[in-house]
Structure formats: structure tokens, C-alpha cells
Coordinates of C-alpha atoms and ligand atoms in Angstrom, one line a residue:
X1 CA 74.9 124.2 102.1
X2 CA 74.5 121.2 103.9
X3 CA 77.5 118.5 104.8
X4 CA 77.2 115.1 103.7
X5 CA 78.0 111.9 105.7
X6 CA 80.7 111.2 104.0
X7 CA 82.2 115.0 104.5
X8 CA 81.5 114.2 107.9
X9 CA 83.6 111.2 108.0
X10 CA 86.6 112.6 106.1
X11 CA 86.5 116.0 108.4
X12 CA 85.6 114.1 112.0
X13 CA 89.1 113.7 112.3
X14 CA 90.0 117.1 111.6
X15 CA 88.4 117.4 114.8
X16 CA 89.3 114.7 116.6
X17 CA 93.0 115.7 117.6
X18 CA 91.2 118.5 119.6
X19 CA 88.9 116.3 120.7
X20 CA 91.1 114.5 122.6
X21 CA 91.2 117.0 124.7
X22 CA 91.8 115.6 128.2
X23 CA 94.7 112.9 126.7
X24 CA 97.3 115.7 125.7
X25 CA 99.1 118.8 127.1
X26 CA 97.2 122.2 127.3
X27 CA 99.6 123.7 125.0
X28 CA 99.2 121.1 122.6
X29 CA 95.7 120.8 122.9
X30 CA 95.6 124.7 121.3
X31 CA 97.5 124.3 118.5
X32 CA 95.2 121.3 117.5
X33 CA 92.4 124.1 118.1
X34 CA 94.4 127.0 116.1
X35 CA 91.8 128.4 113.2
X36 CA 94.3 128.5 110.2
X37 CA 94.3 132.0 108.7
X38 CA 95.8 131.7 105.6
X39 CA 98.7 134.1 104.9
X40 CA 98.2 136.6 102.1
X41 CA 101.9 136.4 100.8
X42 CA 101.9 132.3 100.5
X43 CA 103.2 130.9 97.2
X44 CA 101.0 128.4 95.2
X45 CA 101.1 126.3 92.0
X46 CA 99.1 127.1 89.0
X47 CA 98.3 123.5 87.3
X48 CA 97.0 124.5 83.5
X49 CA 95.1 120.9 82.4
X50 CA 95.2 122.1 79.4
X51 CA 98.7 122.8 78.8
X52 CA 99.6 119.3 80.2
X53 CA 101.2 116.5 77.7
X54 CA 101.4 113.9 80.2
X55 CA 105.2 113.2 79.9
X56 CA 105.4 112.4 83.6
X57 CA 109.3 114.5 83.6
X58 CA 107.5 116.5 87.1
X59 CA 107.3 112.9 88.5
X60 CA 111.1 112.3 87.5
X61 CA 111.5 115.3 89.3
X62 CA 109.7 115.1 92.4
X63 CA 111.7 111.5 92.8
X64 CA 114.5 113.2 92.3
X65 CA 114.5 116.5 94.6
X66 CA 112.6 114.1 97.7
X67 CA 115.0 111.5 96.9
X68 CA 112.6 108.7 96.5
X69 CA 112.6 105.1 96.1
X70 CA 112.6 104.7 91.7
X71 CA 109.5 103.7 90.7
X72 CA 108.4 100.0 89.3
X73 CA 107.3 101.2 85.7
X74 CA 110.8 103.9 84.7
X75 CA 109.3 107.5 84.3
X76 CA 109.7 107.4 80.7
X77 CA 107.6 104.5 80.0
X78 CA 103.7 106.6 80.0
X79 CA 101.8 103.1 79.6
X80 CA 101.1 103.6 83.6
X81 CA 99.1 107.1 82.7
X82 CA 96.2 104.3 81.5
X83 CA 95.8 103.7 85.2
X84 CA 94.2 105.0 87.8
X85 CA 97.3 105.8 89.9
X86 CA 97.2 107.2 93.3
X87 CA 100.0 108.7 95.7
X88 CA 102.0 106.0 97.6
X89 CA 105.1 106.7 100.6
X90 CA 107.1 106.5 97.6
X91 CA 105.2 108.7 95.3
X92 CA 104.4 112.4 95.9
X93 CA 102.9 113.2 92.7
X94 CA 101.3 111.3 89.9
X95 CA 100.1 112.1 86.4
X96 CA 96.7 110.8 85.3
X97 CA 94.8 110.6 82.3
X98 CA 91.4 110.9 81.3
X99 CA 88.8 110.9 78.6
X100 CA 86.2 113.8 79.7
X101 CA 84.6 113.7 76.2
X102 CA 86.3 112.7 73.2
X103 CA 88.5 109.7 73.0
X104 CA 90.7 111.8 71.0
X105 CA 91.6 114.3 73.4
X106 CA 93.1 113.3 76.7
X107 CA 93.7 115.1 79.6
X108 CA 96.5 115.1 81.8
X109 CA 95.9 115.5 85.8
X110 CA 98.5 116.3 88.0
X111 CA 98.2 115.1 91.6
X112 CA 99.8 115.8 94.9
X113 CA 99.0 117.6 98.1
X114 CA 97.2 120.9 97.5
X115 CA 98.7 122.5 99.9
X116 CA 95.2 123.8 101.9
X117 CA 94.8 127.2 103.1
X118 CA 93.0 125.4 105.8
X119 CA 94.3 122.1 106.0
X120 CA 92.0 119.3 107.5
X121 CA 95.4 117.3 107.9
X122 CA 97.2 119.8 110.0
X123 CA 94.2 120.5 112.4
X124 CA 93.6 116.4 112.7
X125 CA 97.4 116.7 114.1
X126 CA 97.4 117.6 117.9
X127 CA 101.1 117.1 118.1
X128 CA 101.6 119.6 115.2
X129 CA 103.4 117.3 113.0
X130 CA 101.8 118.5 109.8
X131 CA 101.8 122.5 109.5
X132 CA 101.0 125.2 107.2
X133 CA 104.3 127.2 106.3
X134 CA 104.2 131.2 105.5
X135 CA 105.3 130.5 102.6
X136 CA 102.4 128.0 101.4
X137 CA 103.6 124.8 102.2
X138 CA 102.0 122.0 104.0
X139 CA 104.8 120.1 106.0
X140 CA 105.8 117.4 107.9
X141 CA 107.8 116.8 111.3
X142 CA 108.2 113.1 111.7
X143 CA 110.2 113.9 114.7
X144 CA 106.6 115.0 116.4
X145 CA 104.5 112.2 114.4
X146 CA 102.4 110.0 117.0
X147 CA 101.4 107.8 114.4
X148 CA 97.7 108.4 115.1
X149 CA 96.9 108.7 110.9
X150 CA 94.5 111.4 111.6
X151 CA 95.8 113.1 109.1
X152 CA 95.4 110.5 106.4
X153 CA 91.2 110.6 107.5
X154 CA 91.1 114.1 107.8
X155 CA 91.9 115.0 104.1
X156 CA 89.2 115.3 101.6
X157 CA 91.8 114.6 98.7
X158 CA 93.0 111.3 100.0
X159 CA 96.3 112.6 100.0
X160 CA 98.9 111.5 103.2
X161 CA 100.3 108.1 103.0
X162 CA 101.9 105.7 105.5
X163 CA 104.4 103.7 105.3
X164 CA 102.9 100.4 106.5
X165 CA 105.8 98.2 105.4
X166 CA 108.3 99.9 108.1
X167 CA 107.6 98.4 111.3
X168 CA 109.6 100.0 113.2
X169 CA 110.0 103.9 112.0
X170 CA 106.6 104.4 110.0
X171 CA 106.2 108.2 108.6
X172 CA 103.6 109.8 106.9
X173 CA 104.6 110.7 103.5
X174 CA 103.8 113.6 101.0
X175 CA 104.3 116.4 98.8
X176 CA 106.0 119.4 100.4
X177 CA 105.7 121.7 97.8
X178 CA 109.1 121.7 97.9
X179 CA 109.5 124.1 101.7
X180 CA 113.0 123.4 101.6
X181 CA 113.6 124.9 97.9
X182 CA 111.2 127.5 98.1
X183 CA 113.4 128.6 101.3
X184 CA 116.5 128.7 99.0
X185 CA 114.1 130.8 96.4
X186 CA 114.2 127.7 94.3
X187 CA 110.9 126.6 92.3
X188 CA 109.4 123.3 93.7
X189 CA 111.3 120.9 91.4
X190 CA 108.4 119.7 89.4
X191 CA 107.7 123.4 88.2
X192 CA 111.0 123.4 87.2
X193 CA 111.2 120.3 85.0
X194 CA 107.5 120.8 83.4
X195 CA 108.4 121.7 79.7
X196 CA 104.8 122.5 78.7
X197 CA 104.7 125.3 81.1
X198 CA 101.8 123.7 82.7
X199 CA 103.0 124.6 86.1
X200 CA 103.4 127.8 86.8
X201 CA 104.8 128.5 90.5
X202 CA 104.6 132.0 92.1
X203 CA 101.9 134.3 94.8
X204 CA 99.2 132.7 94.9
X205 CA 97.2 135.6 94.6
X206 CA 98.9 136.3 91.3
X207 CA 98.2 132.8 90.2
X208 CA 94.7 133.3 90.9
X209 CA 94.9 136.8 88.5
X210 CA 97.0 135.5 85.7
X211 CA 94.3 132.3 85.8
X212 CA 91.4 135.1 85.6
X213 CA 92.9 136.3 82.7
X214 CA 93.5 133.1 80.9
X215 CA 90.0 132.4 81.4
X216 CA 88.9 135.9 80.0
X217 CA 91.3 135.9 77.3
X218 CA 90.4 132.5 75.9
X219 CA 86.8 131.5 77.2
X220 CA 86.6 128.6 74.2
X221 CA 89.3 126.9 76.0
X222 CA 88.9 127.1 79.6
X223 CA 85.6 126.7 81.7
X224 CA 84.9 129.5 84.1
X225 CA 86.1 127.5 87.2
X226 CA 90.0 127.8 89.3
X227 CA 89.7 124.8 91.1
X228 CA 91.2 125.2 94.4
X229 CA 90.1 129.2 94.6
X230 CA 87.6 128.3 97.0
X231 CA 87.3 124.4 97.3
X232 CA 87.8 123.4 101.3
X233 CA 88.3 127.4 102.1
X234 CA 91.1 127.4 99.3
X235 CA 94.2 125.6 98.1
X236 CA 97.6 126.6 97.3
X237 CA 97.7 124.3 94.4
X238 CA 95.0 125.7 92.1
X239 CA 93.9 124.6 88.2
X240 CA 92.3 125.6 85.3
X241 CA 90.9 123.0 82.9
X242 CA 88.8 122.7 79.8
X243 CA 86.4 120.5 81.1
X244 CA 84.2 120.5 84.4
X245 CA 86.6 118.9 86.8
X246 CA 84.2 116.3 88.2
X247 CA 85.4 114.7 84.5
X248 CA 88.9 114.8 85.3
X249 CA 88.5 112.4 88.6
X250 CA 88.3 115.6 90.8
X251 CA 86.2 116.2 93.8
X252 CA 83.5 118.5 92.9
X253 CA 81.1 118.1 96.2
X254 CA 83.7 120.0 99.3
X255 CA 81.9 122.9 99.0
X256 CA 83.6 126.0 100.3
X257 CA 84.3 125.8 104.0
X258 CA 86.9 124.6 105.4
X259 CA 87.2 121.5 107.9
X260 CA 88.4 123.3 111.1
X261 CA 86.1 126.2 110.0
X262 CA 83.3 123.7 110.7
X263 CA 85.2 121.9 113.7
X264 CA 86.6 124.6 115.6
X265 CA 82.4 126.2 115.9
X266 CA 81.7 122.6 117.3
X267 CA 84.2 122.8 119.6
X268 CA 83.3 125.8 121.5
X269 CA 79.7 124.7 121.9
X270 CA 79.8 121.0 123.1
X271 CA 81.1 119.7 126.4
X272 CA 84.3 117.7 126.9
X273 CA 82.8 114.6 128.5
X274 CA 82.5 112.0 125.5
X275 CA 84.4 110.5 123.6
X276 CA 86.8 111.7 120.4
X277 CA 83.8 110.4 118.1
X278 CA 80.9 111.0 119.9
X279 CA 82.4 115.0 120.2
X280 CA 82.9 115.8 117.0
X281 CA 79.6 113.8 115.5
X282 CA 77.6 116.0 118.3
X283 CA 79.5 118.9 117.6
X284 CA 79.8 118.9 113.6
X285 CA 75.7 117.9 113.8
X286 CA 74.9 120.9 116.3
X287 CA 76.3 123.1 113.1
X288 CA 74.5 121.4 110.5
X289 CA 71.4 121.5 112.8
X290 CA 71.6 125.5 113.3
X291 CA 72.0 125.7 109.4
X292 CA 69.4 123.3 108.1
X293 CA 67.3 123.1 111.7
X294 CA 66.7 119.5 111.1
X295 CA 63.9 118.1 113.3
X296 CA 65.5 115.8 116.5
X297 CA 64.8 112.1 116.0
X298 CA 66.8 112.8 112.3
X299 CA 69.4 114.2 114.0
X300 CA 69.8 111.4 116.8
X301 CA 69.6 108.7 113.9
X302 CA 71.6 110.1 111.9
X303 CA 74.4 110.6 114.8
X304 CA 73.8 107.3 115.7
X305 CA 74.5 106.0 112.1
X306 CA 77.4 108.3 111.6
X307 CA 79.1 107.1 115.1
X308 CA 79.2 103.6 114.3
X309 CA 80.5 104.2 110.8
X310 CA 83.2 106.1 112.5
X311 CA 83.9 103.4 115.1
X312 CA 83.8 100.6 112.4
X313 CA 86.7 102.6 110.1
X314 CA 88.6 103.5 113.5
X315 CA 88.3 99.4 114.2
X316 CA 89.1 98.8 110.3
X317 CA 92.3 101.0 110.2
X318 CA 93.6 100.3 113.2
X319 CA 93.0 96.3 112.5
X320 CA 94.9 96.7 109.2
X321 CA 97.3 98.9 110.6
X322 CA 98.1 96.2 113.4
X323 CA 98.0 93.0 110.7
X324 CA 100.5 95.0 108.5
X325 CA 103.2 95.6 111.9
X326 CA 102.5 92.3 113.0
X327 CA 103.2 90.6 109.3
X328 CA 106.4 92.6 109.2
X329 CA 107.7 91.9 112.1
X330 CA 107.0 88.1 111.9
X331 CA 108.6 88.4 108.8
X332 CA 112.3 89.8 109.6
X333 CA 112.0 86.7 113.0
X334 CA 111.1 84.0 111.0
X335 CA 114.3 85.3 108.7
X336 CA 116.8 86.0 111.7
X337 CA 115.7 82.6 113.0
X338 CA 116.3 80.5 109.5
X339 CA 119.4 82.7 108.9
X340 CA 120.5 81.5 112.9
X341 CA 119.7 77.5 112.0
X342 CA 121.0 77.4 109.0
X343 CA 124.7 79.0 110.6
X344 CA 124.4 76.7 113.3
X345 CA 123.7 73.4 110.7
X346 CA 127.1 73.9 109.1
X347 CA 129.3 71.2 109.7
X348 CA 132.1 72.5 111.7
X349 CA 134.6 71.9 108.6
X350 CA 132.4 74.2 106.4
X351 CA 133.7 77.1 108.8
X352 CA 136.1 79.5 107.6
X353 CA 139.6 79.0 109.6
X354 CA 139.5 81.6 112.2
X355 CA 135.6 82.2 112.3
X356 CA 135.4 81.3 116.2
X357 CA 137.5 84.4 116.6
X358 CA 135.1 86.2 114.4
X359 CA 138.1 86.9 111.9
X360 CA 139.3 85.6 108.6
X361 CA 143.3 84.6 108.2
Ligands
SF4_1 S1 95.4 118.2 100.5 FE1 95.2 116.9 102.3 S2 97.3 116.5 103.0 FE2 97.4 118.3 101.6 S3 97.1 120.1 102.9 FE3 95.1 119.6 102.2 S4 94.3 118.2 103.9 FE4 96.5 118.3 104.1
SF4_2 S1 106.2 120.4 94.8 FE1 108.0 119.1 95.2 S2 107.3 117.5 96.5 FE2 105.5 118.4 95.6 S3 105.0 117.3 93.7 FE3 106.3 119.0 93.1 S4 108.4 118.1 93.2 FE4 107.1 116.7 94.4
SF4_3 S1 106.0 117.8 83.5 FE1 104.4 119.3 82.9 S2 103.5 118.6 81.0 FE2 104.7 116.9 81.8 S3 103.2 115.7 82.9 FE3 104.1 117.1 84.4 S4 102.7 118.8 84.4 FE4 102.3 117.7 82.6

């Protein structure tokens, strides 16, 4: 199977932490290399489309547990599931729904961080800030963050968000599946407040059997597909669903492999002379070209193409990026400096007896 540019684009970063090889510590520059194994006793989500009303209560939940900021529209108004919602800083998990054949019968998507096997986000990291746990969990060390937003390229489900309004302290924001619960032997706190049973939290390897089963058991209401079994070398969150998931405004075209699968191979076979792009477009193509042994002038135009369309979203994010710090910080001057004239304006009879001591009688 062949990679598309666009694969190429979303996984270059996945490479690029360990591309940036002569910029960071030895020690660091292996764990950005490290080939995640998966671990056979990791915990998962089962997500059952099928089962799912739509009564958002696992968003109410994941608010709750991650103490989040509370949403614009209140959790028990469902208008919102009409749009096309997507994860925020403030939002770990939304509920979408869709139409995938009869305008009768909607379907309810949960969405969050899968929780790769393999994640693109935690290779992309060369400071290790994003990790896969033992137990299944994808997590985040904002003490270790650079800020780079590696991650947020690297992964094919769109998932990481930054907090672009903090100027000062930005983190990258997502579902944890909970790590901190599942450490207690708690359920992730979605799972617990689903009352459909739509969510079904336990080994993943069990979740993968019991969704086998369901399948078998009732072929006239499930198609022959666990998404997330195999999709980017497997995901901890998995799902089962009526209707081909392509419908339900899932990704259908990752193919199997992971993203460091693909990156680490490039790694050991191109030298460490160019830059972060220009390593992992070489590198990722010398794969492709060993698989689909594509004649040389395609492959030079095709790096060529790919570089500067990796150079021109570098320039774009880091632009916006910049624009968004800069409009920020502007912001909280121009209001210390108001806030300054306008205390300064007062008449000196306006002031409070006893403000030159900085006390009120
Ligand atoms: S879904 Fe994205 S953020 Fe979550 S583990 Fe996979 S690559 Fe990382
Ligand atoms: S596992 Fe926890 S953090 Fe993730 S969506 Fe569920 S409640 Fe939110
Ligand atoms: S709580 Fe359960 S049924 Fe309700 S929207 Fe979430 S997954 Fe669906």
C-alpha cells in the first residue's frame, strides 16, 4: 500500500522530532527514535455507534473529571450535535451526529484521542512530553512541553489542541483516557456516566473479542469492521458501527502502519546532514520508493512538491502561532496602560482618604 501526500504531511512530523537530531541531547534524541511496542495488557474503550443516543452526559463528564472550562451551549442542550464539532483546549471529547443513510436514523460519534498503539503524537515529541502509558493511555507532561506543536501535525485524527489564547503558559490539550483514574482502578469518567452502555472500558484485547462477538452474533446490525483494530497499527479506543465508517466523518484511508513504523525505517537509512523536512521527505520517500519502486524524476518532483508544502504549513503555523501571542499580549498592554491613565486622570479629590499609603481608613 502506497502513502499519500497528505499521509506524508500529517506523519512528517512524526519524524521530525528525531530529525532534529543534532539540536537536542543524545538521550533525548532516542526516545524521539523509540519504536512503540504496544503493551499486551493496555486498557482500551469499546465505542458501540450503535448503542449511542447522543445525550452528550460523557461530555458532562469528561468536563467534569479534567475540570474544564463549562462549555458555551450547557451539556443538556443537544441542538450543538447538528454541528460539526471538533475538540478545542477546553473540550476533550465531543459527540457528533450523522445521517449515513436514512434521515431517520442518526448516528452518534464519539470523539477524543484514540489512544494509538503507536502514536504519531508521541514520536513527533523529542522531549517526551506526550507518552504511551502501560496501561493504554496517551499522556501529557506540560512540564517537558517545548511548544514545538509537532504533535498537533503528527496526528492523523486531528486530535491535540493548543491553547493559543494563553500567551504566556500555552499547553497542549487532550483526552487522557483518564491515566489518573485508571491508576486508582476507576473507569475513565465518560464510561462511567454513558447510560446506553455505549462505552464499554476494559483489556483491550477483550474489547476486541467481545466486539468479534457482537459482530457474529448480530451481523444485520453491525458491519464487519472494529475500527481502530488495525487503523495506524491499532488504537486503544476501538468502535463498532452499523454503517461503513467513512459515513460517520471517520478516516477510512490510514491504512495499517503506523507513523514511526514508517519513520523510524527512514531514519536508519538516510544521512543526518539536511534539514528536519528535507530528512523525513527523503527518508519517508526512500520507503515508498522500495515498496512501489517509482522511477527517479517522479520521486525528485514529488519530494520537491512535498517539501515546499511542508515549509509553507511550517511558515503558516508558525505565522498564526506568532499573530495569536502577539495579539494577546498587545492586548493585556493596551489594558494595563488604559487601566494606568485612567488611575492617574482622577482628580486628586476622587482618591479614597489614605490611598497614598496604599490603605483605606
Ligand atoms: S489520536 Fe492523535 S493525539 Fe491521540 S494518541 Fe493517536 S496520534 Fe496521539
Ligand atoms: S477518557 Fe476521560 S479525558 Fe478522555 S474523553 Fe473520556 S472522560 Fe474525557
Ligand atoms: S454518554 Fe453514551 S450514549 Fe450518551 S452520547 Fe456519550 S457515548 Fe453516547
Amino acid at each position: 500500500m502506497g502513502i499519500t501526500r497528505r499521509q506524508l504531511l500529517g506523519w512528517m512530523a512524526a519524524g521530525a522530532g528525531a530529525g532534529a537530531g543534532g539540536l537536542v541531547p543524545t538521550s533525548v534524541r532516542a526516545a524521539a527514535n523509540m519504536h512503540f511496542a504496544g503493551f499486551p495488557q493496555s486498557k482500551g474503550v469499546l465505542h458501540d455507534i450503535t448503542l449511542c443516543i447522543g445525550c452528550r452526559k460523557c461530555e458532562a463528564a469528561c468536563n467534569t473529571v479534567n475540570e474544564l472550562p463549562a462549555p458555551e451551549t450547557p451539556f443538556d442542550n443537544l441542538d450543538v450535535l447538528k454541528l460539526d464539532r471538533q475538540l478545542s483546549p477546553e473540550t476533550y471529547t465531543v459527540v457528533n451526529r450523522f445521517y449515513p443513510t436514512d434521515p431517520r436514523k442518526p448516528q452518534f460519534v464519539k470523539k477524543q484521542c484514540n489512544h494509538c498503539l503507536e502514536p504519531a503524537c508521541a514520536s513527533a515529541c523529542f522531549v517526551k512530553a506526550l507518552r504511551k502509558q502501560k496501561t493504554g493511555a496517551v499522556t501529557y507532561d506540560e512540564s517537558l512541553c517545548v511548544g514545538c506543536r509537532y504533535c498537533m501535525i503528527a496526528c492523523p485524527f486531528n486530535v491535540p489542541a493548543y491553547e493559543y489564547h494563553k500567551a504566556l503558559t500555552p499547553r497542549v490539550m487532550k483526552c487522557t483516557m483518564c491515566h489518573p483514574r485508571i491508576e486508582k482502578g476507576l473507569q475513565p469518567g465518560c464510561v462511567e456516566a454513558c447510560p446506553k452502555e455505549a462505552l464499554t472500558f476494559g483489556h483491550r484485547d477483550e474489547l476486541i473479542r467481545a466486539a468479534r462477538q457482537r459482530i457474529e452474533r448480530h451481523p444485520e446490525r453491525y458491519i464487519n469492521h472494529i475500527y481502530g483494530e488495525t487503523e495506524m497499527g491499532g488504537t486503544s479506543w476501538l468502535y463498532l458501527a452499523g454503517h461503513p465508517f467513512g459515513t460517520l466523518g471517520m478516516r477510512e484511508d490510514l491504512g495499517v502502519v503506523s507513523a514511526p513504523e514508517f519513520t523510524s525505517g527512514a531514519l536508519a537509512i538516510v544521512p543526518m546532514i539536511v534539514s528536519v523536512g528535507v530528512m523525513l521527505l527523503t527518508g519517508i520517500y526512500a520507503i515508498n520508493q522500495r515498496r512501489e519502486k517509482i522511477a527517479d524524476e517522479e520521486r525528485r518532483d514529488a519530494v520537491d512538491q512535498t517539501r515546499e508544502e511542508f515549509e509553507a504549513l511550517m511558515q503558516q503555523k508558525l505565522s498564526e502561532q506568532k499573530k495569536a501571542a502577539e495579539k494577546a499580549k498587545d492586548a493585556a498592554i493596551k489594558r494595563e496602560v488604559e487601566k494606568a491613565l485612567a488611575e492617574a486622570a482622577k482628580p486628586e479629590a476622587d482618591q479614597p482618604a489614605g490611598e497614598e499609603n496604599g490603605k483605606e481608613e
